[in-house]
XYZ file of C-alpha atoms in Angstrom:
612
model
C 56.011 255.302 169.797
C 56.045 254.516 166.078
C 59.574 253.188 166.441
C 58.437 250.958 169.308
C 55.557 249.546 167.250
C 57.914 248.860 164.362
C 60.290 247.125 166.752
C 57.495 244.940 168.108
C 56.475 243.995 164.573
C 59.897 242.756 163.611
C 60.743 241.077 166.903
C 60.501 237.324 166.714
C 61.204 234.480 169.081
C 63.521 231.764 167.888
C 64.099 228.361 169.424
C 66.250 225.631 167.914
C 65.540 222.015 168.752
C 68.846 220.598 169.935
C 70.152 217.545 168.171
C 67.651 217.738 165.343
C 69.172 216.600 162.046
C 66.964 219.005 160.087
C 67.859 222.023 162.249
C 64.183 222.581 163.092
C 63.314 225.893 164.723
C 60.155 227.999 165.039
C 59.480 231.714 165.354
C 56.515 234.099 165.480
C 56.457 236.904 162.925
C 54.484 240.118 162.366
C 52.611 240.013 165.652
C 51.691 243.049 167.731
C 53.419 241.441 170.735
C 56.222 238.878 170.944
C 53.863 236.104 172.068
C 51.653 236.175 168.988
C 52.031 236.155 165.218
C 52.457 234.052 162.118
C 54.135 230.703 162.807
C 57.260 230.100 160.765
C 59.432 227.013 160.857
C 63.012 226.562 159.715
C 63.674 223.354 157.811
C 67.125 222.614 156.391
C 68.134 226.240 156.789
C 65.110 227.807 155.061
C 62.190 229.534 156.780
C 58.599 228.874 155.719
C 55.037 228.894 157.017
C 52.479 226.280 158.077
C 49.139 225.918 156.333
C 46.172 226.184 158.708
C 44.527 223.057 157.257
C 43.620 221.038 160.407
C 45.574 223.543 162.525
C 44.261 223.474 166.108
C 45.088 224.254 169.723
C 47.124 221.064 170.202
C 49.429 222.020 167.317
C 49.676 225.502 168.842
C 50.651 223.997 172.214
C 53.682 222.309 170.644
C 54.786 225.525 168.937
C 54.371 227.551 172.142
C 56.274 224.968 174.203
C 59.102 225.126 171.645
C 59.171 228.883 172.254
C 59.361 228.316 176.046
C 55.792 229.404 176.764
C 53.850 227.159 179.110
C 50.631 227.113 177.074
C 48.845 228.133 173.898
C 45.969 230.578 174.207
C 44.617 230.456 170.642
C 45.325 228.740 167.324
C 44.555 231.269 164.598
C 45.072 232.226 160.975
C 47.869 234.786 160.644
C 46.728 238.364 160.085
C 49.792 239.128 157.940
C 50.652 236.800 155.054
C 54.040 235.198 154.771
C 56.194 234.722 151.707
C 58.356 231.983 150.151
C 57.902 228.385 151.297
C 54.853 226.790 152.873
C 56.504 223.862 154.647
C 53.699 221.924 156.340
C 50.007 221.191 156.215
C 47.630 218.801 158.001
C 49.814 218.995 161.091
C 48.451 216.624 163.732
C 49.997 217.034 167.181
C 48.786 215.680 170.518
C 50.119 218.670 172.438
C 52.874 216.747 174.214
C 55.518 216.511 171.459
C 58.810 218.312 172.013
C 58.972 219.504 168.393
C 56.534 219.862 165.501
C 58.555 217.452 163.380
C 57.545 214.741 165.873
C 53.889 215.325 164.950
C 52.127 213.722 162.014
C 52.105 215.609 158.698
C 52.023 214.832 154.988
C 55.662 215.690 154.292
C 57.901 218.737 154.169
C 56.895 220.926 151.245
C 53.991 218.665 150.283
C 51.454 221.480 150.681
C 49.415 221.489 147.487
C 46.159 223.451 147.768
C 47.537 225.880 150.357
C 48.491 229.536 149.895
C 49.700 232.258 152.217
C 46.180 233.461 152.948
C 45.951 230.338 155.098
C 49.179 230.749 157.062
C 48.824 229.479 160.627
C 49.129 231.844 163.556
C 49.201 231.464 167.320
C 48.836 233.350 170.572
C 51.074 231.898 173.274
C 51.010 232.587 176.990
C 52.295 231.543 180.377
C 50.213 229.917 183.041
C 49.490 232.016 186.091
C 49.932 230.722 189.608
C 46.599 229.620 191.036
C 45.604 227.676 194.116
C 42.915 225.019 194.424
C 41.011 223.584 197.374
C 38.283 221.055 198.132
C 35.250 222.347 200.030
C 32.219 220.767 201.747
C 33.436 217.172 201.406
C 32.856 214.444 203.981
C 36.625 213.860 204.118
C 39.600 216.138 203.302
C 40.295 214.311 200.045
C 36.899 215.028 198.458
C 34.555 217.906 197.800
C 33.715 220.786 195.530
C 36.704 222.089 193.555
C 37.426 225.770 194.075
C 40.202 227.818 192.482
C 41.576 231.195 193.535
C 41.966 233.691 190.716
C 42.656 237.398 191.304
C 42.581 236.666 195.047
C 38.979 235.475 194.816
C 37.816 231.888 195.264
C 35.389 230.501 192.676
C 34.227 227.194 191.188
C 34.708 225.216 187.976
C 31.721 224.368 185.784
C 31.006 220.710 185.098
C 29.810 221.435 181.581
C 30.278 217.921 180.268
C 34.011 218.350 179.680
C 34.995 217.871 183.348
C 36.566 214.427 183.585
C 39.174 212.285 185.318
C 42.051 213.960 183.437
C 41.060 217.356 184.855
C 40.638 215.728 188.271
C 44.174 214.297 188.126
C 45.627 217.804 187.666
C 43.635 219.153 190.612
C 44.600 216.231 192.870
C 48.292 216.502 191.945
C 48.126 220.233 192.767
C 46.831 219.198 196.213
C 49.742 216.691 196.576
C 47.600 213.571 196.239
C 49.017 210.722 194.161
C 45.955 210.249 192.003
C 42.356 211.124 191.273
C 39.711 208.527 192.063
C 36.595 210.169 190.596
C 35.569 213.343 188.770
C 32.079 214.283 189.999
C 29.499 217.045 190.318
C 29.696 218.641 193.764
C 26.970 217.557 196.181
C 26.860 221.028 197.773
C 26.575 224.126 195.586
C 29.148 226.861 195.802
C 28.765 230.627 195.799
C 30.581 233.488 194.195
C 32.153 233.466 190.716
C 32.359 230.467 188.394
C 35.847 230.873 187.055
C 36.304 228.153 184.427
C 34.426 225.964 181.991
C 35.436 223.945 178.944
C 38.463 222.691 180.864
C 40.492 220.244 178.761
C 43.474 218.774 180.601
C 45.546 215.855 179.414
C 46.288 214.757 182.973
C 49.980 215.643 183.219
C 49.787 219.449 183.567
C 51.198 221.047 186.725
C 48.395 223.613 186.940
C 44.858 223.828 185.606
C 45.781 227.112 183.900
C 48.118 225.090 181.651
C 45.065 223.163 180.435
C 42.910 224.293 177.546
C 39.916 226.349 178.730
C 37.547 229.072 177.525
C 39.171 231.836 179.563
C 38.911 233.043 183.146
C 35.330 234.107 183.909
C 34.057 233.185 180.446
C 31.460 230.784 181.846
C 28.127 231.840 180.386
C 25.473 229.135 180.605
C 26.855 227.678 183.837
C 25.346 227.858 187.319
C 26.363 226.421 190.686
C 24.183 223.333 190.239
C 26.958 222.186 187.885
C 29.948 222.863 190.127
C 32.741 220.331 189.619
C 33.762 217.965 192.395
C 36.501 215.418 192.894
C 37.641 212.537 195.071
C 41.432 212.353 195.395
C 43.503 209.527 196.795
C 46.946 208.058 197.402
C 48.462 204.851 196.078
C 47.283 201.583 197.544
C 49.771 199.014 198.819
C 49.341 197.085 195.548
C 50.070 200.209 193.520
C 53.097 201.095 195.642
C 54.534 197.597 195.061
C 54.314 197.583 191.246
C 57.393 196.524 189.270
C 58.429 197.255 185.690
C 60.613 195.443 183.179
C 61.622 195.736 179.530
C 61.236 192.829 177.123
C 63.704 192.964 174.249
C 67.205 192.143 173.042
C 68.822 194.795 175.262
C 68.368 195.580 178.959
C 67.724 199.276 178.330
C 65.424 198.924 175.313
C 62.179 197.056 174.779
C 58.497 196.609 175.422
C 57.223 197.858 178.792
C 55.647 195.314 181.113
C 54.276 196.131 184.567
C 53.636 193.760 187.461
C 50.527 194.701 189.429
C 49.067 192.611 192.220
C 51.244 189.649 191.220
C 50.404 189.653 187.494
C 52.474 191.009 184.613
C 50.640 193.113 182.040
C 51.337 195.493 179.168
C 50.462 199.112 178.383
C 48.091 199.890 175.506
C 48.513 203.149 173.621
C 45.667 203.019 171.129
C 45.097 206.740 171.817
C 48.770 207.459 170.888
C 49.498 209.514 174.030
C 52.628 207.650 175.099
C 55.591 210.028 174.966
C 58.984 210.857 176.445
C 57.487 211.942 179.791
C 56.003 208.515 180.368
C 59.270 206.918 179.245
C 61.244 209.009 181.769
C 59.185 207.572 184.631
C 59.670 203.977 183.457
C 63.435 204.395 182.998
C 63.915 205.965 186.420
C 61.951 203.100 187.988
C 64.471 200.770 186.325
C 67.422 202.697 187.754
C 68.354 204.718 184.666
C 68.820 208.473 184.805
C 66.298 209.234 182.074
C 64.772 208.002 178.822
C 66.190 208.598 175.376
C 63.080 207.661 173.374
C 59.494 206.606 173.878
C 58.467 203.758 171.571
C 54.859 204.295 170.542
C 54.181 201.136 168.615
C 55.109 197.541 169.385
C 53.143 194.505 168.289
C 53.462 191.837 170.955
C 54.895 188.470 169.996
C 52.351 186.644 172.173
C 49.046 187.840 173.626
C 49.560 189.431 177.044
C 46.937 190.790 179.388
C 46.397 194.552 179.038
C 47.086 196.394 182.311
C 47.062 200.140 181.569
C 45.572 202.393 178.910
C 45.994 206.093 178.006
C 48.863 206.820 180.385
C 49.845 210.492 180.787
C 52.773 211.414 183.067
C 54.381 214.807 183.602
C 57.752 213.047 183.751
C 58.549 213.728 187.398
C 56.485 211.010 189.021
C 58.355 208.398 191.069
C 56.095 205.619 189.812
C 53.966 205.000 186.738
C 51.112 204.358 189.193
C 51.032 208.088 189.988
C 50.393 209.021 186.343
C 46.959 209.579 184.907
C 45.447 206.432 183.429
C 42.026 204.894 183.067
C 42.394 202.278 185.789
C 44.052 198.899 186.278
C 42.813 196.299 183.794
C 40.296 198.902 182.543
C 41.082 198.664 178.843
C 39.271 200.114 175.833
C 37.749 197.496 173.538
C 39.802 198.891 170.658
C 43.083 198.041 172.390
C 44.890 195.025 170.989
C 48.247 193.315 171.152
C 49.241 195.570 168.217
C 49.170 198.777 170.303
C 51.854 198.239 172.956
C 54.532 200.672 174.121
C 58.215 200.584 174.939
C 61.171 202.761 175.882
C 64.848 203.321 175.148
C 66.595 204.320 178.370
C 69.762 206.410 178.493
C 72.992 204.610 179.305
C 76.572 205.767 179.789
C 77.728 203.678 176.832
C 77.664 204.704 173.184
C 75.085 202.650 171.264
C 76.290 200.337 168.488
C 76.078 201.715 164.934
C 72.705 201.559 163.218
C 72.507 198.500 160.969
C 70.046 197.386 158.298
C 69.073 194.033 156.825
C 66.516 192.563 154.425
C 64.540 189.676 155.881
C 61.634 187.420 155.056
C 62.019 187.767 151.284
C 62.588 185.246 148.515
C 66.239 186.204 148.085
C 69.052 187.958 149.931
C 68.652 191.164 147.898
C 64.943 191.527 148.625
C 62.788 191.533 151.720
C 61.358 193.372 154.662
C 63.596 196.255 155.764
C 64.763 195.903 159.355
C 66.858 198.397 161.298
C 68.926 197.704 164.411
C 68.848 200.690 166.758
C 70.456 200.446 170.202
C 70.946 196.768 169.403
C 67.208 196.120 168.943
C 65.842 195.121 165.521
C 62.643 196.677 164.232
C 60.926 197.587 160.972
C 60.256 200.787 159.009
C 56.828 202.121 158.031
C 56.200 202.732 154.328
C 54.516 206.110 154.927
C 56.663 208.718 153.161
C 59.110 206.094 151.851
C 60.594 206.670 148.387
C 63.424 205.712 146.029
C 66.018 207.953 147.690
C 65.444 206.264 151.029
C 65.895 202.837 149.419
C 69.123 203.971 147.727
C 70.675 204.675 151.127
C 69.598 201.271 152.457
C 70.952 199.321 149.472
C 74.230 201.191 149.667
C 74.502 200.295 153.376
C 74.024 196.646 152.380
C 76.745 196.830 149.743
C 74.540 196.865 146.653
C 75.069 199.420 143.879
C 71.431 200.358 143.320
C 67.709 199.779 143.825
C 65.536 197.466 141.776
C 62.278 198.121 143.659
C 62.010 200.684 146.455
C 58.754 199.483 148.044
C 58.126 195.771 147.691
C 55.526 193.828 149.658
C 56.785 190.350 148.821
C 57.937 189.260 152.277
C 56.673 187.597 155.433
C 55.341 189.789 158.232
C 56.732 190.003 161.747
C 55.835 191.521 165.100
C 57.796 193.770 167.423
C 58.971 197.389 167.149
C 58.385 199.731 164.206
C 61.318 202.114 164.512
C 60.793 204.727 161.802
C 58.265 206.483 159.609
C 58.388 209.593 157.396
C 62.018 208.849 156.519
C 63.411 211.577 154.286
C 66.774 210.818 152.664
C 68.445 212.820 149.936
C 69.998 209.599 148.599
C 73.527 210.699 149.456
C 73.587 209.748 153.133
C 75.985 207.046 154.339
C 73.373 205.649 156.761
C 69.622 205.746 157.231
C 70.396 207.209 160.657
C 71.573 210.370 158.868
C 68.207 210.870 157.119
C 65.405 213.015 158.505
C 62.522 211.338 160.344
C 60.072 212.164 163.138
C 61.962 210.301 165.830
C 62.981 206.762 166.709
C 59.939 204.816 167.894
C 57.582 207.725 167.125
C 55.325 205.882 164.685
C 51.617 205.313 164.133
C 51.829 202.373 161.736
C 50.938 198.701 161.890
C 53.173 195.941 160.547
C 50.925 195.624 157.512
C 52.630 198.893 156.472
C 56.202 197.620 156.847
C 58.345 198.634 153.900
C 60.311 196.161 151.818
C 63.178 196.809 149.426
C 64.714 194.946 146.480
C 68.308 195.966 145.797
C 70.184 195.678 142.525
C 73.008 193.189 142.125
C 76.505 194.195 141.117
C 77.260 193.420 137.469
C 79.813 190.715 138.286
C 78.645 187.228 137.231
C 78.380 184.363 139.701
C 81.315 181.972 140.109
C 80.891 178.449 138.678
C 81.576 175.396 140.791
C 80.551 171.845 141.615
C 80.478 169.929 144.892
C 82.764 166.893 144.876
C 82.621 163.787 147.034
C 86.396 163.924 147.429
C 87.538 166.015 150.405
C 90.764 167.063 152.099
C 89.339 166.342 155.563
C 86.820 164.136 157.275
C 84.392 162.700 154.685
C 81.579 163.173 157.208
C 82.113 166.839 158.195
C 83.560 168.462 155.060
C 82.740 168.941 151.412
C 84.879 170.030 148.473
C 83.994 172.926 146.165
C 85.661 172.614 142.754
C 85.667 175.950 140.885
C 85.660 176.350 137.145
C 89.201 177.518 136.518
C 88.422 179.730 133.527
C 85.747 181.611 135.433
C 88.030 181.993 138.407
C 90.858 183.427 136.301
C 88.475 185.848 134.637
C 86.984 187.120 137.892
C 90.120 187.107 139.993
C 91.446 190.516 138.912
C 88.183 192.456 139.501
C 86.887 190.555 142.543
C 87.724 191.565 146.076
C 86.584 188.232 147.521
C 84.312 185.234 147.146
C 81.824 184.832 149.990
C 80.621 181.316 150.828
C 77.319 180.969 152.716
C 75.883 177.738 154.111
C 72.260 176.881 154.843
C 71.324 173.640 156.574
C 68.190 171.993 155.221
C 65.907 169.631 157.117
C 64.613 167.035 154.655
C 61.678 164.882 155.731
C 60.359 161.984 153.645
C 56.628 162.173 152.997
C 56.453 158.973 150.942
C 58.519 157.042 148.411
C 58.333 159.842 145.855
C 58.101 163.098 147.801
C 59.933 164.900 150.575
C 59.585 168.226 152.372
C 62.410 170.668 153.001
C 62.655 173.110 155.916
C 65.223 175.902 155.509
C 67.185 176.965 158.597
C 69.125 180.220 159.054
C 72.145 180.820 156.836
C 75.653 181.676 157.974
C 78.790 182.907 156.212
C 81.393 180.192 156.561
C 84.271 181.779 154.638
C 85.356 184.757 152.600
C 88.262 184.092 150.239
C 90.235 186.878 148.645
C 89.872 186.725 144.888
C 93.625 186.682 144.315
C 93.980 183.714 146.706
C 91.333 181.480 145.159
C 92.737 178.454 143.375
C 90.825 175.485 142.065
C 89.318 173.931 145.200
C 88.002 174.886 148.626
C 87.028 172.592 151.520
C 83.855 173.522 153.403
C 83.933 172.678 157.110
C 87.701 172.395 157.667
C 87.548 174.356 160.968
C 89.835 177.189 159.854
C 89.219 180.960 159.705
C 88.944 182.742 156.369
C 88.904 186.547 156.399
C 87.409 186.560 159.895
C 84.769 183.866 159.282
C 84.926 180.463 160.997
C 84.562 177.588 158.536
C 82.260 175.509 160.769
C 82.576 171.692 160.430
C 79.478 170.142 158.877
C 77.279 167.527 160.510
C 77.366 163.915 159.202
C 74.349 162.784 157.213
C 72.990 166.326 156.824
C 71.760 168.199 153.778
C 73.120 171.681 153.004
C 72.806 174.349 150.380
C 75.956 176.316 149.596
C 75.931 179.778 148.000
C 79.016 181.403 146.507
C 78.861 185.040 145.445
C 81.411 187.643 144.429
C 82.235 190.633 146.598
C 83.391 193.687 144.627
C 84.856 196.867 146.085
C 82.405 199.751 145.655
C 83.368 203.303 144.678
C 83.065 204.474 148.304
C 85.273 201.661 149.590
C 82.374 199.492 150.743
C 81.210 196.191 149.306
C 78.968 195.426 146.353
C 77.657 191.894 146.050
C 77.267 190.106 142.745
C 75.112 187.179 141.691
C 75.420 183.875 143.511
C 75.657 180.279 142.404
C 74.275 177.566 144.669
C 74.350 173.812 145.000
C 72.716 171.341 147.361
C 74.585 168.357 148.823
C 74.403 165.789 151.624
C 77.331 164.772 153.821
C 78.087 161.073 154.368
C 76.366 159.116 157.094
C 78.880 158.207 159.797
C 77.270 154.968 160.989
C 74.962 152.641 159.063
C 72.910 149.579 160.033
C 73.406 146.508 157.846
C 75.445 145.960 154.686
C 72.724 147.280 152.374
C 72.435 150.605 154.185
C 76.210 150.766 154.480
C 76.607 150.553 150.695
C 74.008 153.285 150.231
C 75.722 155.409 152.895
C 78.984 155.230 150.950
C 77.298 156.826 147.942
C 74.808 159.159 149.595
C 77.049 162.182 149.050
C 75.679 163.808 145.931
C 74.944 167.094 144.297
C 71.190 167.512 144.101
C 71.274 170.454 141.770
C 73.390 173.381 140.768
C 72.424 176.616 139.060
C 72.967 180.339 138.921
C 70.650 181.961 141.441
C 70.232 185.660 142.113
C 69.734 186.322 145.793
């Protein structure tokens, strides 16, 4: 017997989350039975505990689901202290996450103030098979809710916790599509009162999977408070709903639903939207399943809110069958900043993750944007540090970081892809860093992170823009490089990159004008060893894969030329850039006076060394 007790003490359950970059796994240690004990988590190959600060039943549910139990019975403090690392504290799960690293927390190892006397523990369990029925209703779809436990029928107490989410679970167990109302039964029951304190999320397959006070633990209840329900099936309008994704890719984007002829969006202010809901949407669109649920999208334009607090079990044929708070019944706190989206699974490999800096004052500084599955989005600054920025700047071809968290950029709307990014600084891509999941964020765009990278040490090339060209005087311009600078740079420079920006100049009066800057494009990349004195912009040829687009007559442009230096890892580092502004000749003029001016309108407005 002593040997058996010792065996039970050292037995632990171990589950690894497949595909997790941090090799996350959980186990229960030093419990009297395999389903209980101190919670330990493996992070980057090392086991540690979880501090019980803010530890609750919803955190326990995630741990128990990871261990293949169907529910958590109790969230506790471990009776036997752990040793070594304390990995997490202030864990904040909703109960539906697939792994604890998808929950909110303050960072791996950031557990100041905790010690092993506060190690979190759990008691897990499996739901038992129970039946439910509706009794004494005017129609078969309504009545007093009764549940059979230990072969005896009894009621559920409406103790103030009984609500529409609990009703949805009961109605789904009875094969109805939805719950219409959670009520108090009009006719009292008899016999035992089996449950009170029921706390379902709406997607559970059985009421025993919901949080409750325990079978028969119903002191303070009487049959005047028996729970009732009205169940129902989808209406013709609900059966006919359509879904679509709004974004750059067919399989990724913001969810919109058409109900009764009007398109609307889904609000997730409560942050319940998860992979189960995404599975239902993707299957409605003809995909096999979802890859990610996107929890935060700020809409580009205001759109009418259709659904709120959606909770699916993932097997529904339509989003209309999932628990929600009613069509067009939206909480006042919902806004166009709290919309949801999905990434559906496809048979094609997604394009590589890309990064860019946008909305800043120069090319080396701005709002960090990440392209995932071909869809651009931002990164939340929560948990962001210098090592994360080092990976981003290296991806962009810069040798280092000047400022890892800048706020000097314009704000945008759309998807926030990442938060709690954890890079070591050595990764080749931000996709290789740890994070809590693509689209699994709780940030607003006011928390978007910006980065300023460090230029390569190479100085900018010197040049002027000449009115003499080797092509059409209306669609080309000549760059004349300083020969001494070119000779000096040629041996250490991989290439010179030439970028063009078209400017829209509007006259305000005789002395002032306004300038609107359009998007830039790379028009040529010239190998350093090939660069001689002059280069013609707009000649229609290809240079190192870039098309040298002909310019438009009578238009104002700004040209940037920067050096491209081979980095130590074989990638590119970009040096400082020189720029100049010029205007192409006007092709047709009215009158001799304007014709004479048109002949001389080509000019260099200014030229300087500009870091960008």
